[in-house]
Amino acid sequence: MNFDFTDEQNLFADSVRRFAREKLAPGAVKRAHDPRFPFDVAKLMAKQGLMGITLPQQDGGQGGTLMDAVIAIEQVAAECPRSADVVQFGNFGPIRVFAEYGSEAQKKRWLTDLLAGRMAMSLGMTEPDAGSAVTDLKTSARPDGAHYVINGSKVFSTFSTDAEVFLVYVRYGPGLGGIGSVLVERGTPGFTVGAPSAFMSDEEWSELHFADCRIPAENVLLGPGGFKMQIAGFNVERLGNTARSLALGRYAYNAAREHALTREQFGRPLCEFQGLQWKFADMAVKLESAQLLLYRAATNADRGLPSAYETAVAKTACNQAGFDVANEAVQIMGATGYSRDLLVEYCMRRTRGWMIAGGSIEMLKNRIAEHVFDRRFDQRARKASAAE
Ligand SMILES: Cc1cc2nc3c(=O)[nH]c(=O)nc-3n(C[C@H](O)[C@H](O)[C@H](O)COP(=O)(O)OP(=O)(O)OC[C@H]3O[C@@H](n4cnc5c(N)ncnc54)[C@H](O)[C@@H]3O)c2cc1C
């Protein structure tokens, strides 16, 4: 077992860090408070080869590994936390499921623009009555000649205010086997993107409404029975959230460490107070243990899509570590940490969201418990038996 990066990984990490320091660090604070998708960063990253890192070269990707993409998130976030979202977008988000299962014609139509940073894609999965219980989704896709007619609505979709194309989970028929997905372009008659709302992180999302929205059959990504394949691909997205949680926690930790070394109270630097030293010790343990779990899930995934169990363990640990550490960093830095002039409070707000998004910590723990007991625990209310 080797816990060190290979020479190639070290070289890659150094080159991404240099790029991020030179091109992304200037303006990092302003960027964090801009709710819109940073297309300027996406274009820079496309030139730098940071979009489609894990995608095959014939699809316009870099032919790299998932671990390379994790390294890219870490190095970018260390200089500009907000720009790590673009690494997520170009490597882990719906683009990954799209590239995995899309037809050649679909990829030709959208993938080039997405990988060039000219277009954003948004994932429409959650519905007003289907959050954690995502398989309760109702948005329907009904065949009609060479078309499908979509009806329903979606909420909380990241980048929906800027996206041109939407990967939408739909129901073709009843049950788990009836779920699949379609691609819908902004501007399609019957498809409305509502007014923007904001998360605690300041990111915007809009409700998506489908009212007899007709899409050509070529826009079907996965037909009935596609749900399990989508969720297997979605584990990649989860690892991106995992990596960003940890990276933003580490950003806040480094800022707090620097502050504790230089800020003096009672005639001594803060780092000399044991009450703060133990906070740093706890933070270091949380970050380092979570990082090993992230690297295990990402490295093993290089032999295929990541394991649901290893992803659940890594995401739970990194989501909790990232938020706890960022939260402590705010405390250690006092009013300076709470101020919007620095990015520590941003890291705290941002990491909070990933404890809910992409599989909440509670739902991940349900998945881990199933592994522990080697049996499935149905979360649904039991139907009353005839005798009751
Ligand atoms: C920052 C952010 C970005 C997002 N981006 C997207 C996106 O791009 N596309 C998209 O489709 N959606 C997106 N979402 C929505 C996200 O997928 C949902 O918020 C998530 O699935 C939880 O659903 P919910 O919010 O409806 O909470 P609910 O499902 O109502 O859950 C409420 C609480 O109950 C807990 N809970 C529910 N069921 C159980 C159970 N069986 N056992 C234990 N606890 C349970 C949950 O963990 C949670 O704490 C995003 C959310 C956030 C916060």
Coordinates of C-alpha atoms and ligand atoms in Angstrom, one line a residue:
M1 CA 0.0 0.0 0.0
N2 CA 1.4 3.4 -1.0
F3 CA 0.0 6.6 0.3
D4 CA 2.1 8.9 -1.9
F5 CA 1.2 10.4 -5.3
T6 CA 3.0 9.0 -8.3
D7 CA 5.6 11.2 -10.1
E8 CA 2.9 11.8 -12.8
Q9 CA 0.3 12.9 -10.2
N10 CA 2.8 15.2 -8.5
L11 CA 3.6 16.8 -11.8
F12 CA -0.1 17.2 -12.7
A13 CA -0.9 18.7 -9.3
D14 CA 2.0 21.2 -9.6
S15 CA 0.9 22.3 -13.1
V16 CA -2.8 22.8 -12.0
R17 CA -1.7 24.7 -8.9
R18 CA 0.5 27.0 -11.0
F19 CA -2.4 27.6 -13.4
A20 CA -4.8 28.3 -10.5
R21 CA -2.4 30.6 -8.7
E22 CA -1.7 32.7 -11.9
K23 CA -5.2 32.7 -13.5
L24 CA -7.8 32.1 -10.8
A25 CA -6.4 33.4 -7.5
P26 CA -6.8 37.0 -8.6
G27 CA -10.6 37.8 -8.3
A28 CA -11.3 34.7 -6.1
V29 CA -13.3 36.7 -3.5
K30 CA -15.4 38.5 -6.2
R31 CA -16.0 35.2 -8.0
A32 CA -17.3 33.5 -4.8
H33 CA -20.0 36.1 -4.4
D34 CA -21.2 36.0 -8.1
P35 CA -24.2 33.6 -8.3
R36 CA -23.8 33.0 -12.1
F37 CA -21.9 30.2 -13.8
P38 CA -18.3 31.5 -14.4
F39 CA -18.0 30.9 -18.1
D40 CA -14.7 32.8 -18.2
V41 CA -13.2 30.3 -15.8
A42 CA -14.7 27.4 -17.8
K43 CA -13.0 28.6 -21.0
L44 CA -9.7 29.0 -19.3
M45 CA -10.0 25.5 -17.9
A46 CA -10.9 24.1 -21.3
K47 CA -7.6 25.5 -22.7
Q48 CA -5.7 24.1 -19.7
G49 CA -7.1 20.5 -20.3
L50 CA -9.1 20.5 -17.1
M51 CA -12.5 19.7 -18.7
G52 CA -13.4 16.1 -19.4
I53 CA -10.3 14.8 -17.6
T54 CA -11.8 11.3 -17.2
L55 CA -13.5 11.2 -20.6
P56 CA -12.0 9.3 -23.5
Q57 CA -10.0 11.3 -26.0
Q58 CA -12.3 10.4 -28.9
D59 CA -15.1 12.3 -26.9
G60 CA -12.9 15.4 -26.6
G61 CA -11.7 14.4 -23.1
Q62 CA -8.2 13.9 -21.6
G63 CA -8.3 10.1 -21.0
G64 CA -7.2 10.6 -17.4
T65 CA -8.4 9.0 -14.2
L66 CA -11.0 10.0 -11.6
M67 CA -8.1 10.5 -9.1
D68 CA -6.6 13.1 -11.6
A69 CA -10.0 14.9 -11.5
V70 CA -9.9 14.9 -7.7
I71 CA -6.4 16.3 -7.7
A72 CA -7.6 19.1 -10.0
I73 CA -10.4 20.0 -7.6
E74 CA -8.0 20.1 -4.7
Q75 CA -5.4 22.3 -6.5
V76 CA -7.9 24.7 -8.0
A77 CA -9.9 25.1 -4.7
A78 CA -6.7 25.9 -2.8
E79 CA -6.4 29.1 -4.9
C80 CA -10.0 29.8 -5.8
P81 CA -12.7 27.8 -4.0
R82 CA -15.5 28.9 -6.4
S83 CA -13.6 27.7 -9.5
A84 CA -13.6 24.2 -8.1
D85 CA -17.3 24.2 -9.2
V86 CA -16.1 24.4 -12.8
V87 CA -13.9 21.3 -12.3
Q88 CA -17.0 19.7 -10.9
F89 CA -19.1 20.8 -13.9
G90 CA -16.6 19.7 -16.5
N91 CA -15.8 16.3 -14.9
F92 CA -18.2 15.0 -12.2
G93 CA -21.6 16.6 -12.8
P94 CA -24.3 15.6 -15.3
I95 CA -21.8 15.8 -18.1
R96 CA -20.2 12.6 -16.8
V97 CA -23.5 10.6 -17.0
F98 CA -24.2 12.3 -20.4
A99 CA -20.8 11.3 -21.8
E100 CA -21.2 7.8 -20.4
Y101 CA -24.6 7.0 -21.9
G102 CA -25.2 9.6 -24.6
S103 CA -25.4 8.6 -28.3
E104 CA -22.8 9.7 -30.8
A105 CA -25.3 12.2 -32.2
Q106 CA -26.2 13.6 -28.8
K107 CA -22.5 14.0 -27.9
K108 CA -21.8 15.7 -31.2
R109 CA -24.6 18.2 -30.6
W110 CA -23.7 19.2 -27.0
L111 CA -20.5 17.7 -25.6
T112 CA -18.1 19.8 -27.6
D113 CA -19.6 23.1 -26.4
L114 CA -19.9 21.8 -22.8
L115 CA -16.2 20.8 -22.8
A116 CA -15.1 24.1 -24.4
G117 CA -16.8 26.0 -21.5
R118 CA -19.2 27.7 -23.9
M119 CA -22.4 26.0 -22.6
A120 CA -23.7 24.9 -19.2
M121 CA -25.8 21.8 -18.4
S122 CA -28.1 21.4 -15.4
L123 CA -29.4 18.3 -13.8
G124 CA -33.2 18.1 -13.1
M125 CA -33.7 15.2 -10.7
T126 CA -35.3 16.6 -7.5
E127 CA -39.0 17.4 -7.5
P128 CA -41.2 19.2 -5.0
D129 CA -42.5 15.8 -3.7
A130 CA -39.4 13.7 -4.5
G131 CA -36.2 14.7 -2.7
S132 CA -34.5 12.0 -0.8
A133 CA -37.2 9.7 -2.1
V134 CA -36.1 10.5 -5.7
T135 CA -37.7 7.4 -7.1
D136 CA -41.1 9.0 -6.3
L137 CA -40.5 11.4 -9.1
K138 CA -43.6 12.1 -11.2
T139 CA -42.3 14.1 -14.3
S140 CA -43.6 12.0 -17.1
A141 CA -42.4 11.2 -20.6
R142 CA -45.1 9.9 -22.9
P143 CA -44.3 8.6 -26.4
D144 CA -46.1 10.3 -29.2
G145 CA -44.9 9.2 -32.7
A146 CA -41.3 10.4 -33.1
H147 CA -41.6 12.5 -30.0
Y148 CA -42.0 12.3 -26.2
V149 CA -44.3 14.7 -24.3
I150 CA -42.9 15.8 -21.0
N151 CA -45.0 17.0 -18.1
G152 CA -44.0 17.9 -14.5
S153 CA -41.6 20.1 -12.6
K154 CA -38.1 20.1 -11.0
V155 CA -36.6 22.1 -8.2
F156 CA -33.1 23.0 -6.9
S157 CA -31.2 22.4 -10.1
T158 CA -27.7 23.9 -9.9
F159 CA -26.7 26.1 -12.8
S160 CA -30.3 26.1 -14.1
T161 CA -30.3 29.9 -14.5
D162 CA -27.4 29.6 -17.0
A163 CA -27.8 26.2 -18.6
E164 CA -28.8 25.7 -22.2
V165 CA -29.4 22.0 -21.9
F166 CA -31.0 20.0 -19.1
L167 CA -30.5 16.4 -18.2
V168 CA -34.0 15.5 -16.8
Y169 CA -35.0 12.4 -14.9
V170 CA -38.4 11.2 -16.1
R171 CA -40.9 8.5 -15.7
Y172 CA -41.9 6.5 -18.7
G173 CA -44.0 4.1 -16.7
P174 CA -44.6 2.9 -13.1
G175 CA -42.0 1.7 -10.6
L176 CA -38.2 1.9 -10.5
G177 CA -38.0 0.3 -13.9
G178 CA -40.1 3.1 -15.4
I179 CA -37.5 5.8 -14.7
G180 CA -35.0 7.1 -17.3
S181 CA -33.8 10.4 -18.5
V182 CA -34.1 12.9 -21.4
L183 CA -32.2 15.9 -22.7
V184 CA -34.2 19.2 -23.0
E185 CA -32.9 22.4 -24.5
R186 CA -33.8 25.8 -23.1
G187 CA -36.4 27.4 -25.4
T188 CA -38.2 24.2 -26.2
P189 CA -41.9 25.1 -26.4
G190 CA -43.7 23.9 -23.1
F191 CA -40.4 24.2 -21.1
T192 CA -40.2 27.2 -18.7
V193 CA -37.2 28.1 -16.5
G194 CA -38.7 30.0 -13.5
A195 CA -37.4 33.1 -11.8
P196 CA -34.1 32.6 -9.9
S197 CA -34.0 31.6 -6.2
A198 CA -30.9 31.5 -4.1
F199 CA -29.3 28.9 -1.8
M200 CA -27.4 30.0 1.4
S201 CA -24.2 29.8 -0.7
D202 CA -25.7 32.6 -3.0
E203 CA -25.8 30.1 -5.9
E204 CA -29.0 30.5 -8.0
W205 CA -31.4 27.8 -9.1
S206 CA -34.7 28.0 -10.9
E207 CA -37.8 25.9 -11.0
L208 CA -38.2 23.9 -14.2
H209 CA -41.7 23.4 -15.6
F210 CA -42.7 21.1 -18.4
A211 CA -46.2 21.5 -19.8
D212 CA -46.8 19.2 -22.8
C213 CA -43.2 19.9 -23.8
R214 CA -42.5 17.9 -27.0
I215 CA -39.0 16.7 -27.5
P216 CA -37.7 14.5 -30.4
A217 CA -37.1 10.8 -29.5
E218 CA -33.4 11.3 -30.3
N219 CA -33.3 13.4 -27.0
V220 CA -33.9 10.3 -24.9
L221 CA -30.7 9.6 -22.9
L222 CA -31.8 6.5 -21.0
G223 CA -35.0 4.7 -21.6
P224 CA -37.1 2.8 -19.1
G225 CA -34.8 0.9 -16.7
G226 CA -32.1 3.5 -17.0
F227 CA -32.3 4.6 -13.3
K228 CA -29.7 2.1 -11.9
M229 CA -27.2 3.1 -14.6
Q230 CA -27.8 6.8 -13.9
I231 CA -27.3 6.3 -10.2
A232 CA -24.1 4.4 -10.9
G233 CA -22.9 7.4 -12.9
F234 CA -24.2 9.7 -10.2
N235 CA -21.6 8.2 -7.7
V236 CA -19.0 10.1 -9.8
E237 CA -21.0 13.3 -9.1
R238 CA -21.0 12.5 -5.4
L239 CA -17.2 12.1 -5.4
G240 CA -16.9 15.6 -6.8
N241 CA -19.1 17.0 -4.0
T242 CA -16.9 14.9 -1.6
A243 CA -13.7 16.4 -3.0
R244 CA -15.0 19.9 -2.9
S245 CA -16.2 19.6 0.7
L246 CA -12.8 18.5 1.8
A247 CA -10.9 21.0 -0.4
L248 CA -12.9 24.0 1.0
G249 CA -12.5 22.7 4.5
R250 CA -8.7 22.6 3.9
Y251 CA -8.8 26.1 2.3
A252 CA -10.4 27.5 5.5
Y253 CA -8.0 25.5 7.7
N254 CA -5.0 27.0 6.0
A255 CA -6.4 30.5 6.3
A256 CA -7.1 29.9 10.1
R257 CA -3.6 28.4 10.6
E258 CA -2.0 31.5 9.0
H259 CA -4.2 33.7 11.1
A260 CA -3.3 31.8 14.3
L261 CA 0.4 32.2 13.6
T262 CA 0.3 36.0 13.0
R263 CA -2.7 37.4 15.0
E264 CA -1.7 38.3 18.6
Q265 CA -3.9 38.7 21.6
F266 CA -2.8 39.1 25.3
G267 CA 0.7 39.7 23.8
R268 CA 1.0 36.2 22.3
P269 CA 0.1 34.7 18.9
L270 CA -3.2 32.8 18.9
C271 CA -1.4 29.5 18.1
E272 CA 0.1 29.6 21.7
F273 CA -3.3 29.1 23.3
Q274 CA -4.1 25.5 24.0
G275 CA -7.8 26.0 23.5
L276 CA -7.0 26.8 19.9
Q277 CA -4.2 24.2 19.4
W278 CA -6.6 21.4 20.2
K279 CA -9.1 22.7 17.7
F280 CA -6.3 22.5 15.1
A281 CA -5.4 19.0 16.1
D282 CA -9.1 17.9 15.8
M283 CA -9.3 19.7 12.4
A284 CA -6.1 18.0 11.1
V285 CA -7.4 14.5 12.2
K286 CA -10.8 15.1 10.4
L287 CA -9.2 16.4 7.2
E288 CA -6.6 13.7 6.9
S289 CA -8.8 10.7 7.7
A290 CA -11.5 12.0 5.3
Q291 CA -8.9 12.5 2.6
L292 CA -7.8 8.8 2.8
L293 CA -11.4 7.7 2.3
L294 CA -11.8 10.0 -0.6
Y295 CA -8.6 8.8 -2.3
R296 CA -9.6 5.2 -1.7
A297 CA -13.0 5.7 -3.4
A298 CA -11.5 7.6 -6.3
T299 CA -8.5 5.3 -6.8
N300 CA -10.6 2.1 -6.8
A301 CA -13.1 3.9 -9.1
D302 CA -10.4 4.1 -11.7
R303 CA -11.1 0.5 -12.4
G304 CA -14.7 1.4 -13.3
L305 CA -17.4 3.6 -11.8
P306 CA -17.0 4.2 -8.0
S307 CA -18.4 1.8 -5.6
A308 CA -21.6 3.0 -3.9
Y309 CA -20.4 2.0 -0.5
E310 CA -16.9 3.5 -0.7
T311 CA -18.5 6.7 -2.2
A312 CA -21.1 6.8 0.7
V313 CA -18.4 6.4 3.3
A314 CA -16.1 9.0 1.7
K315 CA -18.9 11.5 1.1
T316 CA -20.2 11.2 4.7
A317 CA -16.7 11.7 6.1
C318 CA -15.7 14.6 3.8
N319 CA -19.0 16.5 4.0
Q320 CA -18.8 16.4 7.8
A321 CA -15.1 17.2 8.0
G322 CA -15.3 20.0 5.4
F323 CA -18.1 21.8 7.2
D324 CA -16.8 21.2 10.8
V325 CA -13.4 22.5 9.8
A326 CA -14.7 25.5 8.0
N327 CA -17.0 26.3 10.9
E328 CA -14.1 26.1 13.4
A329 CA -11.9 28.2 11.1
V330 CA -14.6 31.0 11.3
Q331 CA -14.5 30.7 15.1
I332 CA -10.7 30.8 15.3
M333 CA -10.5 33.9 13.1
G334 CA -13.2 35.8 15.0
A335 CA -14.9 38.6 13.2
T336 CA -12.2 38.4 10.4
G337 CA -13.4 34.9 9.7
Y338 CA -17.0 36.0 9.7
S339 CA -16.4 38.7 7.2
R340 CA -17.1 38.5 3.5
D341 CA -13.8 40.1 2.7
L342 CA -12.2 36.7 3.1
L343 CA -13.4 33.3 1.8
V344 CA -13.5 31.4 5.1
E345 CA -17.2 32.2 5.8
Y346 CA -17.9 31.3 2.1
C347 CA -16.3 27.9 2.6
M348 CA -18.5 27.3 5.7
R349 CA -21.7 28.2 3.8
R350 CA -20.7 26.2 0.8
T351 CA -19.7 23.0 2.6
R352 CA -23.1 23.1 4.5
G353 CA -25.0 22.6 1.2
W354 CA -23.0 19.4 0.3
M355 CA -24.3 17.8 3.5
I356 CA -27.7 17.9 1.8
A357 CA -27.0 17.8 -2.0
G358 CA -26.1 14.7 -4.0
G359 CA -27.2 12.3 -1.3
S360 CA -27.8 13.8 2.2
I361 CA -25.6 12.5 5.0
E362 CA -28.6 10.7 6.5
M363 CA -29.3 8.9 3.2
L364 CA -25.7 8.0 2.9
K365 CA -25.7 6.5 6.4
N366 CA -28.7 4.5 5.4
R367 CA -26.6 3.1 2.5
I368 CA -23.7 2.4 4.8
A369 CA -26.0 0.6 7.3
E370 CA -27.2 -1.7 4.5
H371 CA -23.6 -2.6 3.8
V372 CA -23.0 -3.2 7.5
F373 CA -25.9 -5.6 7.9
D374 CA -25.8 -6.9 4.3
R375 CA -29.5 -6.4 3.8
R376 CA -31.7 -3.8 2.3
F377 CA -33.7 -1.5 4.6
D378 CA -36.8 -0.2 2.8
Q379 CA -37.4 3.4 3.9
R380 CA -41.0 3.4 2.8
A381 CA -43.9 3.2 5.2
R382 CA -45.2 -0.4 5.4
K383 CA -48.6 -0.9 3.8
A384 CA -51.3 -2.0 6.4
S385 CA -51.9 -5.7 6.0
A386 CA -55.5 -6.9 5.4
A387 CA -55.6 -8.2 9.0
E388 CA -54.8 -4.8 10.5
Ligands
LIG1 C1 -26.6 23.0 -2.8 C2 -27.6 22.1 -3.4 C3 -27.5 21.8 -4.8 C4 -28.4 21.0 -5.4 N1 -28.3 20.7 -6.7 C5 -29.3 19.9 -7.3 C6 -29.3 19.7 -8.7 O1 -28.4 20.2 -9.4 N2 -30.2 18.9 -9.3 C7 -31.2 18.4 -8.5 O2 -32.1 17.7 -9.1 N3 -31.3 18.6 -7.2 C8 -30.3 19.3 -6.5 N4 -30.4 19.6 -5.2 C9 -31.5 19.0 -4.4 C10 -31.0 17.8 -3.6 O3 -30.8 16.7 -4.4 C11 -32.1 17.5 -2.5 O4 -32.1 18.6 -1.6 C12 -31.8 16.2 -1.7 O5 -32.1 15.1 -2.5 C13 -32.7 16.2 -0.4 O6 -34.0 16.4 -0.8 P1 -34.9 17.5 0.0 O7 -34.1 18.7 0.0 O8 -36.2 17.5 -0.6 O9 -35.0 17.0 1.5 P2 -36.0 15.8 2.1 O10 -35.9 14.6 1.2 O11 -37.3 16.4 2.3 O12 -35.2 15.5 3.4 C14 -35.3 16.3 4.6 C15 -34.4 15.8 5.7 O13 -34.9 14.5 6.0 C16 -33.8 13.5 5.9 N5 -34.4 12.3 5.4 C17 -35.2 12.0 4.4 N6 -35.5 10.7 4.3 C18 -34.8 10.1 5.2 C19 -34.6 8.7 5.6 N7 -35.2 7.7 5.0 N8 -33.8 8.5 6.6 C20 -33.1 9.5 7.3 N9 -33.3 10.8 7.0 C21 -34.1 11.1 6.0 C22 -32.9 14.1 4.8 O14 -31.6 13.6 5.0 C23 -33.0 15.6 5.2 O15 -32.1 15.9 6.3 C24 -29.5 20.4 -4.6 C25 -29.5 20.7 -3.2 C26 -28.6 21.6 -2.6 C27 -28.7 21.8 -1.2

